[in-house]
Amino acid sequence: MGTVKVFLSFIKYVPQGYMNWKRKCTVGWSIGNILLDFTGGTLSIGQMFIESINTGDWSNFGNFSKVGLGLLSIIFDLMFMFQHYILYRGNKPPEEIQEQDENAEFKDTVKQVDGEEYHQL
């Protein structure tokens, strides 16, 4: 069951990373959820590390599901944070850029005569 959970988490992350890369933008999704997910993954791995130190038993890291989910979350979340805060910081989505270009063309056709605006079609 744990392997399925790790696989589904992988399936959850890959499309978002791909879409961010394809659009060269991270607008439209919440970085807050990524930060919370990163915190959860870090605390999960940290808990296993502290328990192993206290008990002297490192078998906790043999639990593929818990280690896999924690590391998968941390790795993908670091990638998303890098995309959001560094790589694509301030980039606009392609739709917004295209929309601005269309508006710019429309503004060029506005003429003023005697203080009134007329749109040339």
XYZ file of N, CA and C in Angstrom:
363
model
N 0.828 -1.194 0.000
C 0.000 0.000 0.000
C 0.872 1.258 0.000
N 1.986 1.218 0.725
C 2.867 2.369 0.791
C 3.514 2.681 -0.547
N 3.837 1.633 -1.312
C 4.435 1.838 -2.629
C 3.456 2.560 -3.547
N 2.186 2.219 -3.447
C 1.150 2.883 -4.250
C 1.079 4.363 -3.883
N 1.161 4.650 -2.606
C 1.115 6.037 -2.130
C 2.301 6.844 -2.668
N 3.493 6.258 -2.663
C 4.671 6.935 -3.204
C 4.494 7.163 -4.700
N 4.000 6.154 -5.410
C 3.778 6.272 -6.852
C 2.756 7.358 -7.165
N 1.663 7.393 -6.426
C 0.633 8.418 -6.658
C 1.149 9.819 -6.354
N 1.988 9.934 -5.350
C 2.586 11.236 -5.053
C 3.492 11.685 -6.195
N 4.248 10.746 -6.750
C 5.101 11.061 -7.900
C 4.242 11.541 -9.070
N 3.135 10.843 -9.322
C 2.213 11.224 -10.403
C 1.615 12.604 -10.134
N 1.439 12.957 -8.882
C 0.879 14.258 -8.505
C 1.853 15.393 -8.813
N 3.136 15.176 -8.594
C 4.126 16.243 -8.726
C 4.598 16.482 -10.160
N 4.784 15.439 -10.927
C 5.396 15.564 -12.259
C 4.627 16.511 -13.182
N 3.299 16.406 -13.306
C 2.601 17.316 -14.227
C 2.761 18.799 -13.866
N 2.790 19.120 -12.565
C 2.948 20.524 -12.167
C 4.336 21.033 -12.521
N 5.338 20.231 -12.280
C 6.698 20.620 -12.652
C 6.830 20.816 -14.150
N 6.209 19.929 -14.914
C 6.253 20.037 -16.374
C 5.532 21.298 -16.857
N 4.360 21.567 -16.301
C 3.602 22.755 -16.732
C 4.342 24.036 -16.370
N 4.965 24.086 -15.199
C 5.754 25.263 -14.833
C 6.894 25.457 -15.820
N 7.564 24.378 -16.186
C 8.680 24.457 -17.129
C 8.187 24.871 -18.508
N 7.099 24.288 -18.951
C 6.576 24.582 -20.296
C 6.121 26.030 -20.406
N 5.446 26.537 -19.380
C 4.936 27.910 -19.406
C 5.980 28.929 -18.968
N 7.085 28.460 -18.377
C 8.136 29.338 -17.833
C 7.544 30.313 -16.828
N 6.624 29.789 -16.012
C 5.871 30.639 -15.094
C 5.250 29.762 -14.009
N 5.059 30.325 -12.809
C 4.400 29.593 -11.724
C 3.124 30.288 -11.273
N 2.609 31.212 -12.072
C 1.383 31.924 -11.721
C 0.210 30.944 -11.775
N -0.661 31.018 -10.775
C -1.878 30.237 -10.801
C -1.919 29.084 -9.814
N -0.883 28.884 -9.048
C -0.914 27.860 -8.016
C -0.302 28.412 -6.751
N -0.636 27.791 -5.653
C -0.277 28.342 -4.353
C 1.081 27.832 -3.875
N 2.025 28.727 -3.696
C 3.325 28.349 -3.136
C 3.170 27.983 -1.667
N 2.133 28.490 -1.025
C 1.886 28.172 0.383
C 1.713 26.683 0.612
N 0.996 26.017 -0.280
C 0.816 24.569 -0.149
C 2.143 23.832 -0.311
N 2.993 24.329 -1.194
C 4.305 23.721 -1.397
C 5.144 23.879 -0.126
N 5.096 25.055 0.483
C 5.858 25.283 1.717
C 5.370 24.382 2.848
N 4.062 24.183 2.941
C 3.512 23.282 3.955
C 3.920 21.833 3.683
N 3.883 21.437 2.427
C 4.275 20.084 2.049
C 5.757 19.851 2.344
N 6.586 20.845 2.067
C 8.011 20.766 2.355
C 8.250 20.620 3.860
N 7.502 21.392 4.633
C 7.610 21.308 6.093
C 7.235 19.912 6.579
N 6.154 19.362 6.026
C 5.736 18.009 6.422
C 6.773 16.960 6.085
N 7.338 17.027 4.886
C 8.368 16.065 4.495
C 9.608 16.177 5.361
N 10.012 17.407 5.641
C 11.193 17.633 6.480
C 10.968 17.123 7.900
N 9.809 17.411 8.468
C 9.503 16.945 9.823
C 9.383 15.423 9.884
N 8.863 14.816 8.833
C 8.741 13.362 8.794
C 10.116 12.696 8.827
N 11.024 13.166 7.975
C 12.388 12.623 7.965
C 13.095 12.962 9.288
N 12.877 14.179 9.778
C 13.475 14.584 11.049
C 13.016 13.722 12.206
N 11.740 13.378 12.228
C 11.203 12.516 13.282
C 11.881 11.148 13.256
N 12.045 10.585 12.079
C 12.701 9.283 11.980
C 14.159 9.369 12.448
N 14.819 10.456 12.096
C 16.209 10.649 12.484
C 16.337 10.762 14.002
N 15.472 11.559 14.629
C 15.515 11.741 16.092
C 15.176 10.433 16.819
N 14.153 9.713 16.332
C 13.800 8.424 16.942
C 14.958 7.435 16.840
N 15.630 7.442 15.692
C 16.757 6.521 15.505
C 17.913 6.855 16.433
N 18.171 8.130 16.632
C 19.237 8.542 17.553
C 18.886 8.137 18.986
N 17.641 8.399 19.386
C 17.211 8.089 20.757
C 17.230 6.601 21.062
N 16.805 5.795 20.118
C 16.700 4.357 20.363
C 17.942 3.588 19.941
N 18.771 4.210 19.108
C 19.941 3.506 18.588
C 19.575 2.486 17.528
N 18.330 2.508 17.084
C 17.834 1.562 16.083
C 17.520 2.328 14.793
N 18.294 2.082 13.764
C 18.133 2.824 12.506
C 17.214 2.106 11.524
N 16.440 1.166 12.004
C 15.542 0.422 11.114
C 14.377 1.282 10.614
N 14.152 2.444 11.252
C 13.102 3.354 10.766
C 13.326 3.720 9.303
N 14.589 3.847 8.927
C 14.894 4.241 7.555
C 14.723 3.090 6.575
N 14.342 1.925 7.069
C 14.012 0.799 6.207
C 12.565 0.842 5.739
N 11.777 1.753 6.300
C 10.373 1.905 5.908
C 10.315 2.700 4.606
N 10.225 1.985 3.484
C 10.267 2.624 2.161
C 9.201 3.695 1.996
N 7.995 3.423 2.481
C 6.887 4.364 2.285
C 7.156 5.709 2.948
N 7.540 5.671 4.216
C 7.743 6.924 4.949
C 8.957 7.679 4.427
N 10.046 6.970 4.204
C 11.250 7.615 3.674
C 10.991 8.113 2.259
N 10.351 7.274 1.450
C 10.069 7.642 0.061
C 9.192 8.870 -0.049
N 8.113 8.903 0.732
C 7.215 10.068 0.690
C 7.910 11.328 1.184
N 8.674 11.199 2.260
C 9.376 12.357 2.800
C 10.391 12.918 1.813
N 11.216 12.043 1.253
C 12.241 12.498 0.310
C 11.631 13.002 -0.997
N 10.581 12.317 -1.475
C 9.912 12.754 -2.704
C 9.325 14.152 -2.522
N 8.688 14.372 -1.385
C 8.122 15.688 -1.096
C 9.203 16.754 -1.050
N 10.279 16.459 -0.334
C 11.360 17.439 -0.199
C 11.978 17.764 -1.551
N 12.265 16.746 -2.351
C 12.917 16.967 -3.654
C 12.032 17.787 -4.583
N 10.779 17.388 -4.746
C 9.895 18.123 -5.650
C 9.586 19.521 -5.114
N 9.415 19.644 -3.814
C 9.122 20.960 -3.243
C 10.299 21.914 -3.420
N 11.516 21.400 -3.277
C 12.689 22.247 -3.544
C 12.716 22.693 -5.004
N 12.348 21.783 -5.898
C 12.291 22.139 -7.318
C 11.231 23.228 -7.557
N 10.063 23.068 -6.946
C 8.992 24.062 -7.122
C 9.388 25.414 -6.532
N 10.043 25.393 -5.370
C 10.485 26.654 -4.768
C 11.543 27.328 -5.640
N 12.439 26.540 -6.213
C 13.450 27.085 -7.111
C 12.778 27.713 -8.336
N 11.777 27.028 -8.895
C 11.047 27.578 -10.037
C 10.343 28.870 -9.654
N 9.691 28.868 -8.513
C 8.859 30.011 -8.126
C 9.676 31.228 -7.701
N 10.682 31.013 -6.856
C 11.417 32.141 -6.277
C 12.634 32.576 -7.078
N 13.185 31.712 -7.924
C 14.422 32.055 -8.627
C 14.255 32.000 -10.138
N 13.898 30.835 -10.655
C 13.918 30.613 -12.096
C 12.878 31.430 -12.853
N 11.635 31.409 -12.406
C 10.554 32.089 -13.128
C 9.969 33.250 -12.330
N 10.739 33.844 -11.462
C 10.260 34.937 -10.609
C 9.760 36.099 -11.468
N 8.511 36.478 -11.263
C 7.945 37.631 -11.958
C 7.513 37.366 -13.391
N 7.706 36.146 -13.898
C 7.269 35.849 -15.263
C 5.747 35.831 -15.336
N 5.241 36.291 -16.459
C 3.792 36.268 -16.678
C 3.452 35.034 -17.498
N 2.235 34.501 -17.299
C 1.849 33.338 -18.097
C 1.711 33.723 -19.570
N 1.912 32.794 -20.485
C 1.836 33.102 -21.918
C 0.504 33.728 -22.327
N -0.607 33.323 -21.701
C -1.912 33.886 -22.049
C -1.958 35.380 -21.747
N -1.387 35.779 -20.608
C -1.395 37.182 -20.198
C -0.520 38.025 -21.127
N 0.594 37.478 -21.567
C 1.465 38.194 -22.492
C 0.750 38.405 -23.812
N 0.090 37.353 -24.311
C -0.642 37.460 -25.574
C -1.777 38.473 -25.446
N -2.466 38.478 -24.310
C -3.565 39.409 -24.078
C -3.054 40.855 -24.084
N -1.894 41.089 -23.481
C -1.318 42.430 -23.472
C -0.963 42.878 -24.883
N -0.445 41.962 -25.703
C -0.114 42.297 -27.087
C -1.359 42.688 -27.867
N -2.456 41.958 -27.638
C -3.701 42.288 -28.330
C -4.208 43.660 -27.903
N -4.114 43.978 -26.610
C -4.546 45.288 -26.116
C -3.661 46.393 -26.673
N -2.384 46.139 -26.819
C -1.461 47.141 -27.355
C -1.828 47.476 -28.794
N -2.209 46.465 -29.574
C -2.626 46.715 -30.955
C -3.883 47.569 -30.975
N -4.810 47.294 -30.047
C -6.053 48.050 -30.011
C -5.792 49.507 -29.615
N -4.888 49.732 -28.679
C -4.593 51.090 -28.235
C -3.968 51.922 -29.341
N -3.254 51.270 -30.259
C -2.629 52.000 -31.352
C -3.653 52.580 -32.321
N -4.874 52.036 -32.315
C -5.879 52.496 -33.265
C -6.776 53.594 -32.685
N -6.485 54.032 -31.468
C -7.277 55.091 -30.843
C -6.728 56.447 -31.304
N -7.639 57.290 -31.786
C -7.236 58.635 -32.213
C -8.025 59.665 -31.436
N -7.364 60.763 -31.145
C -8.042 61.839 -30.436
C -8.281 62.998 -31.405
N -9.541 63.455 -31.406
C -9.921 64.610 -32.215
C -10.725 65.531 -31.312
N -10.273 66.756 -31.184
C -10.935 67.751 -30.341
C -11.171 67.236 -28.925
N -10.204 66.519 -28.360
C -10.289 66.050 -26.981
C -11.131 64.805 -26.802
N -11.713 64.256 -27.883
C -12.508 63.036 -27.781
C -11.771 61.886 -28.454
N -11.947 60.690 -27.872
C -11.295 59.519 -28.437
C -12.178 58.840 -29.447
N -11.590 58.445 -30.562
C -12.283 57.709 -31.601
C -11.474 56.461 -31.900
N -12.170 55.351 -32.034
C -11.497 54.089 -32.340
C -11.607 53.833 -33.825
N -10.480 53.660 -34.454
C -10.448 53.398 -35.885
C -10.511 51.889 -36.078
N -11.466 51.434 -36.830
C -11.635 49.986 -37.043
C -10.979 49.545 -38.326
